[in-house]
Short mmCIF file of C-alpha atoms in Angstrom, two decimals:
data_model
loop_
_atom_site.label_atom_id
_atom_site.label_comp_id
_atom_site.label_asym_id
_atom_site.label_seq_id
_atom_site.Cartn_x
_atom_site.Cartn_y
_atom_site.Cartn_z
CA MET A 20 71.25 -35.18 -37.08
CA GLY A 21 67.69 -35.53 -35.80
CA LEU A 22 68.73 -39.38 -34.69
CA VAL A 23 71.34 -37.98 -32.44
CA ILE A 24 69.09 -35.40 -30.92
CA ARG A 25 66.30 -38.21 -30.12
CA THR A 26 68.94 -40.21 -28.42
CA THR A 27 70.33 -37.11 -26.37
CA ALA A 28 66.46 -36.19 -25.44
CA GLU A 29 65.95 -39.40 -24.65
CA LEU A 30 68.63 -40.21 -22.39
CA ALA A 31 68.35 -36.85 -20.50
CA ALA A 32 64.37 -37.98 -19.76
CA ILE A 33 64.95 -41.13 -18.93
CA THR A 34 67.95 -39.95 -16.71
CA THR A 35 65.52 -37.59 -14.96
CA ILE A 36 62.58 -39.65 -14.57
CA LEU A 37 64.91 -42.53 -12.74
CA LEU A 38 66.82 -40.10 -10.65
CA LEU A 39 63.85 -38.43 -9.24
CA ILE A 40 62.71 -41.56 -8.29
CA LEU A 41 65.78 -42.91 -6.81
CA ALA A 42 66.93 -39.75 -5.19
CA THR A 43 63.86 -38.86 -3.22
CA PRO A 44 64.25 -41.48 -0.58
CA LEU A 45 67.95 -41.21 -0.14
CA ALA A 46 67.74 -37.51 -0.03
CA TRP A 47 65.02 -37.96 2.63
CA TRP A 48 67.25 -40.48 4.24
CA LEU A 49 69.99 -38.19 4.26
CA THR A 50 67.93 -35.62 5.94
CA ARG A 51 66.33 -37.41 8.85
CA SER A 52 68.84 -40.16 9.50
CA SER A 53 71.44 -39.64 12.57
CA SER A 54 73.21 -42.71 11.63
CA TRP A 55 77.18 -42.42 11.55
CA THR A 56 77.25 -43.45 8.04
CA LYS A 57 75.02 -40.66 6.84
CA ASP A 58 78.24 -38.51 6.08
CA LEU A 59 80.11 -41.57 4.27
CA ILE A 60 76.78 -41.88 2.05
CA ALA A 61 76.52 -37.87 1.44
CA ALA A 62 80.42 -38.07 0.62
CA LEU A 63 79.73 -40.93 -2.13
CA VAL A 64 76.62 -38.93 -3.26
CA ALA A 65 79.01 -35.93 -4.01
CA LEU A 66 81.83 -37.48 -5.19
CA PRO A 67 80.82 -36.92 -9.29
CA LEU A 68 81.21 -33.21 -8.10
CA VAL A 69 84.67 -33.96 -7.66
CA LEU A 70 85.66 -36.57 -9.84
CA PRO A 71 87.04 -36.28 -13.74
CA PRO A 72 84.07 -37.73 -15.60
CA THR A 73 86.61 -39.92 -17.40
CA VAL A 74 87.01 -41.48 -13.77
CA ILE A 75 83.48 -42.19 -13.45
CA GLY A 76 83.10 -43.23 -17.15
CA PHE A 77 86.33 -45.74 -17.04
CA TYR A 78 84.92 -47.28 -13.57
CA VAL A 79 81.24 -47.62 -15.10
CA LEU A 80 82.91 -48.96 -18.11
CA VAL A 81 84.53 -52.00 -16.26
CA ALA A 82 81.66 -52.41 -14.10
CA LEU A 83 79.49 -53.25 -17.16
CA GLY A 84 82.00 -55.11 -18.93
CA PRO A 85 81.61 -58.74 -19.54
CA ASP A 86 84.08 -59.73 -17.28
CA SER A 87 82.87 -57.98 -14.33
CA PRO A 88 80.94 -59.67 -11.07
CA LEU A 89 78.16 -57.48 -11.59
CA MET A 90 77.48 -58.40 -15.21
CA ALA A 91 78.25 -62.03 -14.21
CA LEU A 92 74.74 -61.91 -12.13
CA LEU A 93 73.14 -61.15 -15.75
CA HIS A 94 75.08 -63.85 -17.81
CA PRO A 95 72.20 -66.65 -16.93
CA PHE A 96 69.57 -63.95 -18.56
CA GLY A 97 71.42 -63.76 -21.83
CA ILE A 98 72.81 -60.09 -20.85
CA ARG A 99 77.15 -60.31 -20.99
CA THR A 100 77.93 -56.75 -21.18
CA LEU A 101 76.15 -53.23 -20.90
CA ALA A 102 79.16 -51.57 -22.27
CA PHE A 103 78.75 -49.37 -25.37
CA THR A 104 75.01 -49.38 -25.37
CA PHE A 105 72.20 -47.15 -24.73
CA GLU A 106 71.17 -48.82 -21.29
CA GLY A 107 75.05 -48.36 -20.27
CA LEU A 108 74.75 -44.75 -20.81
CA VAL A 109 71.74 -44.31 -18.62
CA ILE A 110 73.70 -46.23 -15.70
CA GLY A 111 76.61 -43.81 -16.31
CA SER A 112 74.39 -40.79 -16.71
CA LEU A 113 72.83 -41.95 -13.24
CA VAL A 114 75.65 -42.02 -11.77
CA TYR A 115 77.40 -38.66 -12.86
CA SER A 116 74.04 -36.82 -12.37
CA LEU A 117 73.18 -38.38 -9.04
CA PRO A 118 74.05 -35.18 -6.88
CA PHE A 119 72.26 -32.62 -8.99
CA ALA A 120 69.29 -34.75 -7.84
CA VAL A 121 69.91 -35.26 -4.21
CA GLN A 122 71.15 -31.72 -3.32
CA PRO A 123 68.17 -29.93 -4.46
CA LEU A 124 66.04 -32.30 -2.85
CA ARG A 125 67.61 -32.84 0.42
CA THR A 126 68.07 -28.90 0.68
CA ALA A 127 64.04 -28.67 0.21
CA PHE A 128 63.41 -31.39 2.71
CA GLU A 129 65.33 -29.52 5.30
CA LEU A 130 63.50 -26.49 4.85
CA ILE A 131 60.29 -27.86 5.71
CA GLY A 132 61.48 -28.95 9.35
CA THR A 133 59.57 -31.17 11.47
CA ARG A 134 56.71 -28.99 12.78
CA PRO A 135 54.22 -29.97 9.52
CA LEU A 136 55.23 -33.79 9.86
CA GLU A 137 54.19 -33.57 14.03
CA ILE A 138 51.21 -31.74 12.90
CA ALA A 139 49.92 -34.43 10.23
CA ALA A 140 51.12 -37.03 13.03
CA THR A 141 48.67 -35.91 15.29
CA MET A 142 45.99 -35.81 12.76
CA GLY A 143 46.56 -39.99 12.27
CA ALA A 144 48.61 -39.74 9.06
CA GLY A 145 50.82 -42.57 8.81
CA PRO A 146 54.66 -42.06 7.45
CA LEU A 147 54.02 -42.71 3.76
CA ASP A 148 51.19 -40.43 3.92
CA ARG A 149 52.92 -37.56 5.57
CA PHE A 150 55.66 -38.08 3.03
CA LEU A 151 53.28 -37.56 -0.19
CA THR A 152 50.61 -35.36 1.28
CA VAL A 153 52.77 -32.93 3.25
CA VAL A 154 56.58 -33.23 2.45
CA VAL A 155 55.95 -33.76 -1.47
CA PRO A 156 54.06 -30.50 -2.10
CA LEU A 157 56.18 -28.26 0.40
CA ALA A 158 59.35 -29.97 -1.36
CA ARG A 159 58.05 -28.89 -4.87
CA ARG A 160 60.71 -26.29 -5.44
CA GLY A 161 63.27 -29.34 -4.72
CA PHE A 162 61.86 -31.38 -7.13
CA VAL A 163 61.46 -28.53 -9.70
CA SER A 164 64.89 -27.77 -9.39
CA ALA A 165 66.58 -31.00 -9.54
CA ALA A 166 64.47 -32.17 -12.58
CA ILE A 167 65.90 -29.16 -14.32
CA LEU A 168 69.40 -29.41 -13.50
CA VAL A 169 69.48 -33.24 -14.11
CA PHE A 170 68.13 -32.95 -17.38
CA ALA A 171 70.46 -30.29 -18.13
CA HIS A 172 73.29 -31.72 -16.98
CA THR A 173 72.50 -34.94 -18.77
CA VAL A 174 72.37 -33.28 -22.01
CA GLY A 175 75.72 -31.78 -21.66
CA GLU A 176 77.68 -34.64 -20.43
CA PHE A 177 80.68 -35.72 -22.59
CA GLY A 178 83.41 -37.58 -20.73
CA VAL A 179 81.03 -40.58 -19.21
CA VAL A 180 79.05 -41.19 -22.30
CA LEU A 181 82.01 -41.15 -24.36
CA MET A 182 83.79 -43.54 -22.18
CA ILE A 183 80.67 -45.56 -21.81
CA GLY A 184 78.78 -45.41 -24.87
CA GLY A 185 82.18 -45.06 -27.69
CA ALA A 186 79.60 -42.25 -29.69
CA ILE A 187 78.54 -45.06 -31.85
CA PRO A 188 76.75 -43.39 -34.70
CA GLY A 189 72.75 -44.32 -34.26
CA GLU A 190 72.96 -45.84 -30.98
CA THR A 191 75.12 -44.14 -28.19
CA GLU A 192 76.18 -41.04 -30.00
CA VAL A 193 74.64 -37.74 -28.37
CA LEU A 194 75.13 -34.05 -29.03
CA SER A 195 77.97 -33.38 -26.94
CA THR A 196 80.02 -36.56 -28.55
CA ARG A 197 78.78 -35.30 -31.96
CA ILE A 198 80.77 -31.92 -31.58
CA TYR A 199 84.03 -33.89 -30.76
CA ARG A 200 83.53 -35.79 -33.73
CA LEU A 201 82.94 -32.84 -35.92
CA VAL A 202 86.06 -30.87 -34.31
CA GLU A 203 88.08 -33.90 -34.97
CA SER A 204 87.13 -34.07 -38.86
CA LEU A 205 87.80 -30.03 -38.70
CA ASP A 206 84.11 -29.23 -39.61
CA PHE A 207 84.19 -26.23 -37.06
CA ALA A 208 81.00 -24.67 -39.04
CA ALA A 209 78.91 -27.98 -38.01
CA ALA A 210 80.30 -28.13 -34.92
CA HIS A 211 79.52 -24.27 -33.90
CA ARG A 212 76.05 -24.98 -34.79
CA ILE A 213 75.49 -27.75 -32.20
CA ALA A 214 77.87 -25.64 -29.62
CA ALA A 215 75.95 -22.91 -29.90
CA GLY A 216 72.61 -24.46 -29.44
CA LEU A 217 73.67 -26.17 -26.25
CA LEU A 218 74.79 -22.76 -25.38
CA VAL A 219 71.23 -21.46 -25.71
CA PHE A 220 69.43 -24.53 -24.47
CA SER A 221 72.10 -24.34 -21.04
CA PHE A 222 71.06 -20.51 -20.73
CA VAL A 223 67.22 -21.40 -21.01
CA ALA A 224 67.50 -24.31 -18.39
CA LEU A 225 69.15 -21.83 -15.76
CA PHE A 226 66.95 -18.90 -16.95
CA LEU A 227 63.72 -21.45 -16.14
CA LEU A 228 65.52 -22.49 -12.89
CA PHE A 229 65.84 -19.28 -11.40
CA LEU A 230 62.52 -18.18 -12.80
CA ALA A 231 60.91 -20.90 -11.08
CA ASP A 232 62.67 -20.45 -7.55
CA ARG A 233 61.69 -17.12 -7.62
CA ARG A 234 58.14 -17.79 -8.62
CA PHE A 235 58.29 -20.35 -5.54
CA SER A 236 59.76 -17.91 -3.32
CA ALA A 237 56.91 -15.45 -3.93
CA LEU A 238 54.23 -18.23 -3.13
CA GLU A 239 55.92 -18.90 -0.20
CA ARG A 240 55.50 -15.33 1.30
#
C-alpha cells in the first residue's frame, strides 16, 4: 500500500511541477494574443474537460505505443514505447490536467490588465523582467489555485491512468486503480478505506483552495 501511495504522490507532484512550467507561457499567450488561432488553441486546451478520460487515455496510449510515429523518433535512443510505464502516466496526466493549470493562470493574468506592465515598461523593465517582477507576483493566486487543482485532479485520475498504465503493481498502480482492483476482488472493506481517504483528501484540497482564494482577496483590498 505504501508503494501505491508513493507512486500516486510522485505522479501528482511531477505533473503539478511540469504543468506549472508548461502552462504559464501558454496561459500568458492566450491572455495577450490577438491571433486568429487563439480560440482554436483555447479549445484544444479545454478539450480534456469534455472528452471521456478513456478516449484521452486511448489516444495517448496509441501515441506512446511502439508503432507510433512519435515513438519512432525515440527508437534510435533505445526507447521503443512509453505505454504501461510511469513516464507514460506522467504524459497522460499532463494532457488530462492541462486545463486545470491553464484556466486559473489565464484568469489571474487577465485580472492584472495592462496598466502595471505599462508602468514597468516606462521604468525600463524588459519583457521578461516585467513578467517575473510584475506579472508573477500579481498572479500568485492563479499559481496557487492551479497547483492545488492539478495535484488533486491527478490524485483522483482513473480512466486515463488505467488505460495508459494498466495498473501494474509496483510500477503504474495508483490509489484510484487500487480501489478498482479491490472492488473487482470484492474486498469492499479495503476499497472503502482508500475511497474514504481520497474523499477526505479531495475535501481538504478544495477547502485549502477556497481558503487561499479568500486570503488573497483580503490582501488585495
